[in-house]
mmCIF file of N, CA and C in Angstrom:
data_model
loop_
_atom_site.group_PDB
_atom_site.id
_atom_site.type_symbol
_atom_site.label_atom_id
_atom_site.label_comp_id
_atom_site.label_asym_id
_atom_site.label_seq_id
_atom_site.Cartn_x
_atom_site.Cartn_y
_atom_site.Cartn_z
ATOM 1 N N UNK A 34 0.841 -1.186 0.000
ATOM 2 C CA UNK A 34 0.000 0.000 0.000
ATOM 3 C C UNK A 34 0.884 1.247 0.000
ATOM 4 N N UNK A 35 0.431 2.203 -0.743
ATOM 5 C CA UNK A 35 1.165 3.457 -0.754
ATOM 6 C C UNK A 35 0.615 4.367 0.339
ATOM 7 N N UNK A 36 1.428 5.308 0.743
ATOM 8 C CA UNK A 36 1.014 6.259 1.775
ATOM 9 C C UNK A 36 -0.180 7.071 1.307
ATOM 10 N N UNK A 37 -0.196 7.467 0.045
ATOM 11 C CA UNK A 37 -1.318 8.265 -0.453
ATOM 12 C C UNK A 37 -2.621 7.465 -0.447
ATOM 13 N N UNK A 38 -2.530 6.189 -0.734
ATOM 14 C CA UNK A 38 -3.716 5.323 -0.716
ATOM 15 C C UNK A 38 -4.246 5.211 0.716
ATOM 16 N N UNK A 39 -3.375 4.990 1.664
ATOM 17 C CA UNK A 39 -3.773 4.874 3.070
ATOM 18 C C UNK A 39 -4.384 6.175 3.557
ATOM 19 N N UNK A 40 -3.783 7.292 3.182
ATOM 20 C CA UNK A 40 -4.319 8.588 3.607
ATOM 21 C C UNK A 40 -5.691 8.840 3.010
ATOM 22 N N UNK A 41 -5.880 8.448 1.755
ATOM 23 C CA UNK A 41 -7.181 8.642 1.110
ATOM 24 C C UNK A 41 -8.255 7.807 1.800
ATOM 25 N N UNK A 42 -7.938 6.564 2.091
ATOM 26 C CA UNK A 42 -8.902 5.688 2.765
ATOM 27 C C UNK A 42 -9.180 6.200 4.176
ATOM 28 N N UNK A 43 -8.159 6.685 4.848
ATOM 29 C CA UNK A 43 -8.324 7.188 6.211
ATOM 30 C C UNK A 43 -9.243 8.409 6.263
ATOM 31 N N UNK A 44 -9.346 9.150 5.176
ATOM 32 C CA UNK A 44 -10.213 10.339 5.125
ATOM 33 C C UNK A 44 -11.663 10.004 4.773
ATOM 34 N N UNK A 45 -11.957 8.742 4.586
ATOM 35 C CA UNK A 45 -13.310 8.327 4.223
ATOM 36 C C UNK A 45 -14.294 8.746 5.311
ATOM 37 N N UNK A 46 -15.388 9.324 4.897
ATOM 38 C CA UNK A 46 -16.453 9.728 5.816
ATOM 39 C C UNK A 46 -17.695 8.905 5.488
ATOM 40 N N UNK A 47 -18.383 8.497 6.500
ATOM 41 C CA UNK A 47 -19.568 7.661 6.343
ATOM 42 C C UNK A 47 -20.821 8.474 6.635
ATOM 43 N N UNK A 48 -21.886 8.130 5.981
ATOM 44 C CA UNK A 48 -23.192 8.727 6.252
ATOM 45 C C UNK A 48 -23.757 7.998 7.472
ATOM 46 N N UNK A 49 -23.419 8.491 8.650
ATOM 47 C CA UNK A 49 -23.767 7.808 9.890
ATOM 48 C C UNK A 49 -25.278 7.645 10.065
ATOM 49 N N UNK A 50 -26.044 8.631 9.666
ATOM 50 C CA UNK A 50 -27.496 8.520 9.779
ATOM 51 C C UNK A 50 -28.039 7.373 8.953
ATOM 52 N N UNK A 51 -27.579 7.286 7.729
ATOM 53 C CA UNK A 51 -28.035 6.218 6.836
ATOM 54 C C UNK A 51 -27.583 4.853 7.349
ATOM 55 N N UNK A 52 -26.337 4.769 7.806
ATOM 56 C CA UNK A 52 -25.828 3.502 8.321
ATOM 57 C C UNK A 52 -26.571 3.060 9.580
ATOM 58 N N UNK A 53 -26.920 4.000 10.437
ATOM 59 C CA UNK A 53 -27.681 3.677 11.640
ATOM 60 C C UNK A 53 -29.055 3.138 11.270
ATOM 61 N N UNK A 54 -29.699 3.763 10.295
ATOM 62 C CA UNK A 54 -31.014 3.302 9.840
ATOM 63 C C UNK A 54 -30.909 1.910 9.222
ATOM 64 N N UNK A 55 -29.888 1.677 8.410
ATOM 65 C CA UNK A 55 -29.693 0.371 7.801
ATOM 66 C C UNK A 55 -29.433 -0.685 8.871
ATOM 67 N N UNK A 56 -28.641 -0.338 9.860
ATOM 68 C CA UNK A 56 -28.341 -1.265 10.947
ATOM 69 C C UNK A 56 -29.620 -1.660 11.682
ATOM 70 N N UNK A 57 -30.480 -0.691 11.949
ATOM 71 C CA UNK A 57 -31.738 -0.958 12.655
ATOM 72 C C UNK A 57 -32.619 -1.915 11.848
ATOM 73 N N UNK A 58 -32.700 -1.684 10.542
ATOM 74 C CA UNK A 58 -33.527 -2.538 9.686
ATOM 75 C C UNK A 58 -32.941 -3.942 9.606
ATOM 76 N N UNK A 59 -31.641 -4.030 9.377
ATOM 77 C CA UNK A 59 -31.016 -5.347 9.260
ATOM 78 C C UNK A 59 -31.089 -6.124 10.569
ATOM 79 N N UNK A 60 -30.938 -5.437 11.677
ATOM 80 C CA UNK A 60 -31.054 -6.089 12.980
ATOM 81 C C UNK A 60 -32.472 -6.615 13.189
ATOM 82 N N UNK A 61 -33.465 -5.821 12.810
ATOM 83 C CA UNK A 61 -34.859 -6.252 12.948
ATOM 84 C C UNK A 61 -35.140 -7.460 12.066
ATOM 85 N N UNK A 62 -34.563 -7.489 10.874
ATOM 86 C CA UNK A 62 -34.786 -8.603 9.956
ATOM 87 C C UNK A 62 -34.003 -9.850 10.354
ATOM 88 N N UNK A 63 -33.046 -9.699 11.266
ATOM 89 C CA UNK A 63 -32.199 -10.809 11.666
ATOM 90 C C UNK A 63 -32.874 -11.833 12.555
ATOM 91 N N UNK A 64 -34.067 -11.550 13.034
ATOM 92 C CA UNK A 64 -34.783 -12.478 13.892
ATOM 93 C C UNK A 64 -35.714 -13.339 13.037
ATOM 94 N N UNK A 65 -35.704 -14.668 13.212
ATOM 95 C CA UNK A 65 -36.532 -15.539 12.367
ATOM 96 C C UNK A 65 -38.030 -15.229 12.436
ATOM 97 N N UNK A 66 -38.541 -14.914 13.608
ATOM 98 C CA UNK A 66 -39.971 -14.604 13.724
ATOM 99 C C UNK A 66 -40.299 -13.323 12.973
ATOM 100 N N UNK A 67 -39.472 -12.301 13.138
ATOM 101 C CA UNK A 67 -39.736 -11.037 12.444
ATOM 102 C C UNK A 67 -39.612 -11.204 10.939
ATOM 103 N N UNK A 68 -38.672 -12.001 10.493
ATOM 104 C CA UNK A 68 -38.534 -12.245 9.058
ATOM 105 C C UNK A 68 -39.775 -12.969 8.518
ATOM 106 N N UNK A 69 -40.316 -13.891 9.299
ATOM 107 C CA UNK A 69 -41.547 -14.579 8.891
ATOM 108 C C UNK A 69 -42.730 -13.604 8.852
ATOM 109 N N UNK A 70 -42.789 -12.686 9.797
ATOM 110 C CA UNK A 70 -43.849 -11.670 9.783
ATOM 111 C C UNK A 70 -43.749 -10.841 8.512
ATOM 112 N N UNK A 71 -42.536 -10.470 8.116
ATOM 113 C CA UNK A 71 -42.329 -9.699 6.889
ATOM 114 C C UNK A 71 -42.827 -10.486 5.681
ATOM 115 N N UNK A 72 -42.480 -11.773 5.625
ATOM 116 C CA UNK A 72 -42.948 -12.608 4.512
ATOM 117 C C UNK A 72 -44.470 -12.691 4.499
ATOM 118 N N UNK A 73 -45.087 -12.789 5.660
ATOM 119 C CA UNK A 73 -46.545 -12.833 5.755
ATOM 120 C C UNK A 73 -47.164 -11.527 5.263
ATOM 121 N N UNK A 74 -46.632 -10.405 5.740
ATOM 122 C CA UNK A 74 -47.169 -9.101 5.335
ATOM 123 C C UNK A 74 -46.951 -8.823 3.851
ATOM 124 N N UNK A 75 -45.907 -9.376 3.278
ATOM 125 C CA UNK A 75 -45.628 -9.164 1.855
ATOM 126 C C UNK A 75 -46.727 -9.755 0.974
ATOM 127 N N UNK A 76 -47.478 -10.699 1.508
ATOM 128 C CA UNK A 76 -48.552 -11.346 0.748
ATOM 129 C C UNK A 76 -49.907 -10.648 0.897
ATOM 130 N N UNK A 77 -49.955 -9.612 1.732
ATOM 131 C CA UNK A 77 -51.226 -8.944 2.016
ATOM 132 C C UNK A 77 -51.023 -7.431 2.046
ATOM 133 N N UNK A 78 -52.099 -6.698 1.793
ATOM 134 C CA UNK A 78 -52.028 -5.239 1.896
ATOM 135 C C UNK A 78 -51.845 -4.826 3.348
ATOM 136 N N UNK A 79 -52.612 -5.430 4.242
ATOM 137 C CA UNK A 79 -52.476 -5.202 5.675
ATOM 138 C C UNK A 79 -53.141 -6.355 6.400
ATOM 139 N N UNK A 80 -52.712 -6.577 7.637
ATOM 140 C CA UNK A 80 -53.282 -7.630 8.468
ATOM 141 C C UNK A 80 -53.502 -7.113 9.875
ATOM 142 N N UNK A 81 -54.589 -7.556 10.471
ATOM 143 C CA UNK A 81 -54.846 -7.251 11.871
ATOM 144 C C UNK A 81 -53.861 -8.056 12.717
ATOM 145 N N UNK A 82 -53.504 -7.521 13.846
ATOM 146 C CA UNK A 82 -52.554 -8.209 14.712
ATOM 147 C C UNK A 82 -53.060 -9.604 15.072
ATOM 148 N N UNK A 83 -54.363 -9.778 15.209
ATOM 149 C CA UNK A 83 -54.889 -11.109 15.535
ATOM 150 C C UNK A 83 -54.695 -12.074 14.362
ATOM 151 N N UNK A 84 -54.747 -11.567 13.130
ATOM 152 C CA UNK A 84 -54.491 -12.409 11.962
ATOM 153 C C UNK A 84 -53.024 -12.823 11.917
ATOM 154 N N UNK A 85 -52.137 -11.894 12.232
ATOM 155 C CA UNK A 85 -50.711 -12.214 12.260
ATOM 156 C C UNK A 85 -50.442 -13.255 13.331
ATOM 157 N N UNK A 86 -51.029 -13.048 14.493
ATOM 158 C CA UNK A 86 -50.837 -13.977 15.608
ATOM 159 C C UNK A 86 -51.279 -15.388 15.237
ATOM 160 N N UNK A 87 -52.355 -15.513 14.448
ATOM 161 C CA UNK A 87 -52.883 -16.835 14.089
ATOM 162 C C UNK A 87 -51.897 -17.658 13.258
ATOM 163 N N UNK A 88 -50.927 -17.006 12.631
ATOM 164 C CA UNK A 88 -49.954 -17.708 11.801
ATOM 165 C C UNK A 88 -48.770 -18.248 12.607
ATOM 166 N N UNK A 89 -48.737 -17.954 13.900
ATOM 167 C CA UNK A 89 -47.603 -18.334 14.744
ATOM 168 C C UNK A 89 -48.080 -19.082 15.981
ATOM 169 N N UNK A 90 -47.197 -19.864 16.521
ATOM 170 C CA UNK A 90 -47.466 -20.538 17.790
ATOM 171 C C UNK A 90 -46.841 -19.713 18.918
ATOM 172 N N UNK A 91 -47.223 -18.439 18.950
ATOM 173 C CA UNK A 91 -46.704 -17.499 19.941
ATOM 174 C C UNK A 91 -47.868 -16.689 20.497
ATOM 175 N N UNK A 92 -47.704 -16.180 21.681
ATOM 176 C CA UNK A 92 -48.750 -15.375 22.286
ATOM 177 C C UNK A 92 -48.794 -13.961 21.738
ATOM 178 N N UNK A 93 -49.903 -13.294 21.998
ATOM 179 C CA UNK A 93 -50.104 -11.931 21.521
ATOM 180 C C UNK A 93 -49.021 -10.978 22.018
ATOM 181 N N UNK A 94 -48.598 -11.049 23.286
ATOM 182 C CA UNK A 94 -47.544 -10.129 23.727
ATOM 183 C C UNK A 94 -46.228 -10.295 22.950
ATOM 184 N N UNK A 95 -45.901 -11.528 22.615
ATOM 185 C CA UNK A 95 -44.662 -11.783 21.859
ATOM 186 C C UNK A 95 -44.776 -11.239 20.442
ATOM 187 N N UNK A 96 -45.913 -11.475 19.796
ATOM 188 C CA UNK A 96 -46.126 -10.949 18.443
ATOM 189 C C UNK A 96 -46.093 -9.425 18.473
ATOM 190 N N UNK A 97 -46.748 -8.827 19.450
ATOM 191 C CA UNK A 97 -46.760 -7.358 19.564
ATOM 192 C C UNK A 97 -45.348 -6.816 19.768
ATOM 193 N N UNK A 98 -44.532 -7.522 20.538
ATOM 194 C CA UNK A 98 -43.134 -7.118 20.739
ATOM 195 C C UNK A 98 -42.382 -7.101 19.408
ATOM 196 N N UNK A 99 -42.540 -8.169 18.631
ATOM 197 C CA UNK A 99 -41.861 -8.246 17.334
ATOM 198 C C UNK A 99 -42.368 -7.163 16.382
ATOM 199 N N UNK A 100 -43.663 -6.915 16.391
ATOM 200 C CA UNK A 100 -44.222 -5.871 15.533
ATOM 201 C C UNK A 100 -43.728 -4.486 15.941
ATOM 202 N N UNK A 101 -43.549 -4.260 17.225
ATOM 203 C CA UNK A 101 -43.023 -2.968 17.687
ATOM 204 C C UNK A 101 -41.599 -2.766 17.170
ATOM 205 N N UNK A 102 -40.786 -3.804 17.226
ATOM 206 C CA UNK A 102 -39.407 -3.701 16.725
ATOM 207 C C UNK A 102 -39.413 -3.406 15.221
ATOM 208 N N UNK A 103 -40.271 -4.082 14.481
ATOM 209 C CA UNK A 103 -40.371 -3.841 13.037
ATOM 210 C C UNK A 103 -40.868 -2.430 12.752
ATOM 211 N N UNK A 104 -41.819 -1.970 13.557
ATOM 212 C CA UNK A 104 -42.347 -0.602 13.392
ATOM 213 C C UNK A 104 -41.270 0.421 13.725
ATOM 214 N N UNK A 105 -40.547 0.216 14.812
ATOM 215 C CA UNK A 105 -39.475 1.137 15.197
ATOM 216 C C UNK A 105 -38.370 1.200 14.146
ATOM 217 N N UNK A 106 -38.161 0.094 13.442
ATOM 218 C CA UNK A 106 -37.140 0.057 12.384
ATOM 219 C C UNK A 106 -37.661 0.648 11.078
ATOM 220 N N UNK A 107 -38.945 0.976 11.041
ATOM 221 C CA UNK A 107 -39.519 1.574 9.841
ATOM 222 C C UNK A 107 -39.899 0.577 8.769
ATOM 223 N N UNK A 108 -39.967 -0.700 9.123
ATOM 224 C CA UNK A 108 -40.253 -1.744 8.141
ATOM 225 C C UNK A 108 -41.745 -1.978 7.985
ATOM 226 N N UNK A 109 -42.508 -1.739 9.040
ATOM 227 C CA UNK A 109 -43.958 -1.882 8.960
ATOM 228 C C UNK A 109 -44.622 -0.606 9.460
ATOM 229 N N UNK A 110 -45.849 -0.421 9.005
ATOM 230 C CA UNK A 110 -46.667 0.691 9.474
ATOM 231 C C UNK A 110 -47.862 0.102 10.208
ATOM 232 N N UNK A 111 -48.476 0.917 11.046
ATOM 233 C CA UNK A 111 -49.661 0.465 11.775
ATOM 234 C C UNK A 111 -50.754 1.509 11.610
ATOM 235 N N UNK A 112 -51.968 1.014 11.441
ATOM 236 C CA UNK A 112 -53.141 1.878 11.333
ATOM 237 C C UNK A 112 -54.175 1.365 12.321
ATOM 238 N N UNK A 113 -54.646 2.262 13.162
ATOM 239 C CA UNK A 113 -55.678 1.902 14.138
ATOM 240 C C UNK A 113 -57.051 2.025 13.477
ATOM 241 N N UNK A 114 -57.827 0.979 13.608
ATOM 242 C CA UNK A 114 -59.222 0.976 13.133
ATOM 243 C C UNK A 114 -60.078 0.532 14.317
ATOM 244 N N UNK A 115 -60.602 1.516 15.014
ATOM 245 C CA UNK A 115 -61.331 1.209 16.240
ATOM 246 C C UNK A 115 -60.368 0.671 17.281
ATOM 247 N N UNK A 116 -60.644 -0.508 17.783
ATOM 248 C CA UNK A 116 -59.759 -1.109 18.788
ATOM 249 C C UNK A 116 -58.710 -2.022 18.171
ATOM 250 N N UNK A 117 -58.743 -2.176 16.848
ATOM 251 C CA UNK A 117 -57.822 -3.092 16.179
ATOM 252 C C UNK A 117 -56.655 -2.337 15.550
ATOM 253 N N UNK A 118 -55.528 -3.007 15.511
ATOM 254 C CA UNK A 118 -54.331 -2.460 14.871
ATOM 255 C C UNK A 118 -54.028 -3.294 13.629
ATOM 256 N N UNK A 119 -53.938 -2.611 12.489
ATOM 257 C CA UNK A 119 -53.628 -3.275 11.227
ATOM 258 C C UNK A 119 -52.218 -2.900 10.800
ATOM 259 N N UNK A 120 -51.438 -3.915 10.487
ATOM 260 C CA UNK A 120 -50.044 -3.713 10.103
ATOM 261 C C UNK A 120 -49.867 -3.946 8.618
ATOM 262 N N UNK A 121 -48.986 -3.156 8.023
ATOM 263 C CA UNK A 121 -48.672 -3.278 6.600
ATOM 264 C C UNK A 121 -47.167 -3.145 6.420
ATOM 265 N N UNK A 122 -46.685 -3.766 5.385
ATOM 266 C CA UNK A 122 -45.275 -3.671 5.045
ATOM 267 C C UNK A 122 -44.974 -2.283 4.505
ATOM 268 N N UNK A 123 -43.924 -1.668 4.997
ATOM 269 C CA UNK A 123 -43.474 -0.366 4.486
ATOM 270 C C UNK A 123 -42.569 -0.651 3.289
ATOM 271 N N UNK A 124 -43.184 -0.936 2.178
ATOM 272 C CA UNK A 124 -42.443 -1.360 0.981
ATOM 273 C C UNK A 124 -41.371 -0.362 0.526
ATOM 274 N N UNK A 125 -41.632 0.940 0.554
ATOM 275 C CA UNK A 125 -40.573 1.876 0.150
ATOM 276 C C UNK A 125 -39.320 1.764 1.022
ATOM 277 N N UNK A 126 -39.492 1.499 2.304
ATOM 278 C CA UNK A 126 -38.334 1.377 3.200
ATOM 279 C C UNK A 126 -37.500 0.154 2.834
ATOM 280 N N UNK A 127 -38.165 -0.957 2.531
ATOM 281 C CA UNK A 127 -37.425 -2.156 2.142
ATOM 282 C C UNK A 127 -36.780 -1.994 0.776
ATOM 283 N N UNK A 128 -37.473 -1.335 -0.130
ATOM 284 C CA UNK A 128 -36.884 -1.086 -1.452
ATOM 285 C C UNK A 128 -35.645 -0.203 -1.335
ATOM 286 N N UNK A 129 -35.695 0.785 -0.449
ATOM 287 C CA UNK A 129 -34.529 1.654 -0.242
ATOM 288 C C UNK A 129 -33.356 0.867 0.324
ATOM 289 N N UNK A 130 -33.633 -0.032 1.263
ATOM 290 C CA UNK A 130 -32.568 -0.863 1.834
ATOM 291 C C UNK A 130 -31.938 -1.735 0.763
ATOM 292 N N UNK A 131 -32.760 -2.388 -0.032
ATOM 293 C CA UNK A 131 -32.246 -3.252 -1.098
ATOM 294 C C UNK A 131 -31.432 -2.427 -2.086
ATOM 295 N N UNK A 132 -31.917 -1.269 -2.436
ATOM 296 C CA UNK A 132 -31.198 -0.398 -3.364
ATOM 297 C C UNK A 132 -29.831 -0.002 -2.789
ATOM 298 N N UNK A 133 -29.808 0.372 -1.507
ATOM 299 C CA UNK A 133 -28.540 0.724 -0.868
ATOM 300 C C UNK A 133 -27.571 -0.448 -0.856
ATOM 301 N N UNK A 134 -28.083 -1.642 -0.584
ATOM 302 C CA UNK A 134 -27.219 -2.814 -0.553
ATOM 303 C C UNK A 134 -26.714 -3.176 -1.948
ATOM 304 N N UNK A 135 -27.577 -3.047 -2.952
ATOM 305 C CA UNK A 135 -27.155 -3.340 -4.317
ATOM 306 C C UNK A 135 -26.103 -2.353 -4.808
ATOM 307 N N UNK A 136 -26.141 -1.132 -4.287
ATOM 308 C CA UNK A 136 -25.152 -0.126 -4.677
ATOM 309 C C UNK A 136 -23.756 -0.501 -4.184
ATOM 310 N N UNK A 137 -23.674 -1.431 -3.252
ATOM 311 C CA UNK A 137 -22.367 -1.837 -2.721
ATOM 312 C C UNK A 137 -21.645 -2.801 -3.653
ATOM 313 N N UNK A 138 -22.393 -3.471 -4.533
ATOM 314 C CA UNK A 138 -21.760 -4.475 -5.392
ATOM 315 C C UNK A 138 -21.512 -3.950 -6.795
#
């Protein structure tokens, strides 16, 4: 390695905001249950939390915990309809993540 090459690499600046957001999304997707929820939501426009729960052998508090993590990561949205919460995939957020990852190759 040349000194100029090392100095150039050392001056690299990262978009910390974007990397933090990507980290949050990738971390949320790293859990098998949350990844399955994403696959389920990808097949529907939106689902009530009770419908999501019916696809798993887990209790409502556990499903709600996973949905909160996905919502906090910006991967799903929630809409209240009376006493029910309907979740939908935030498709633009996932498309942006895929686009960012594809830009690396």
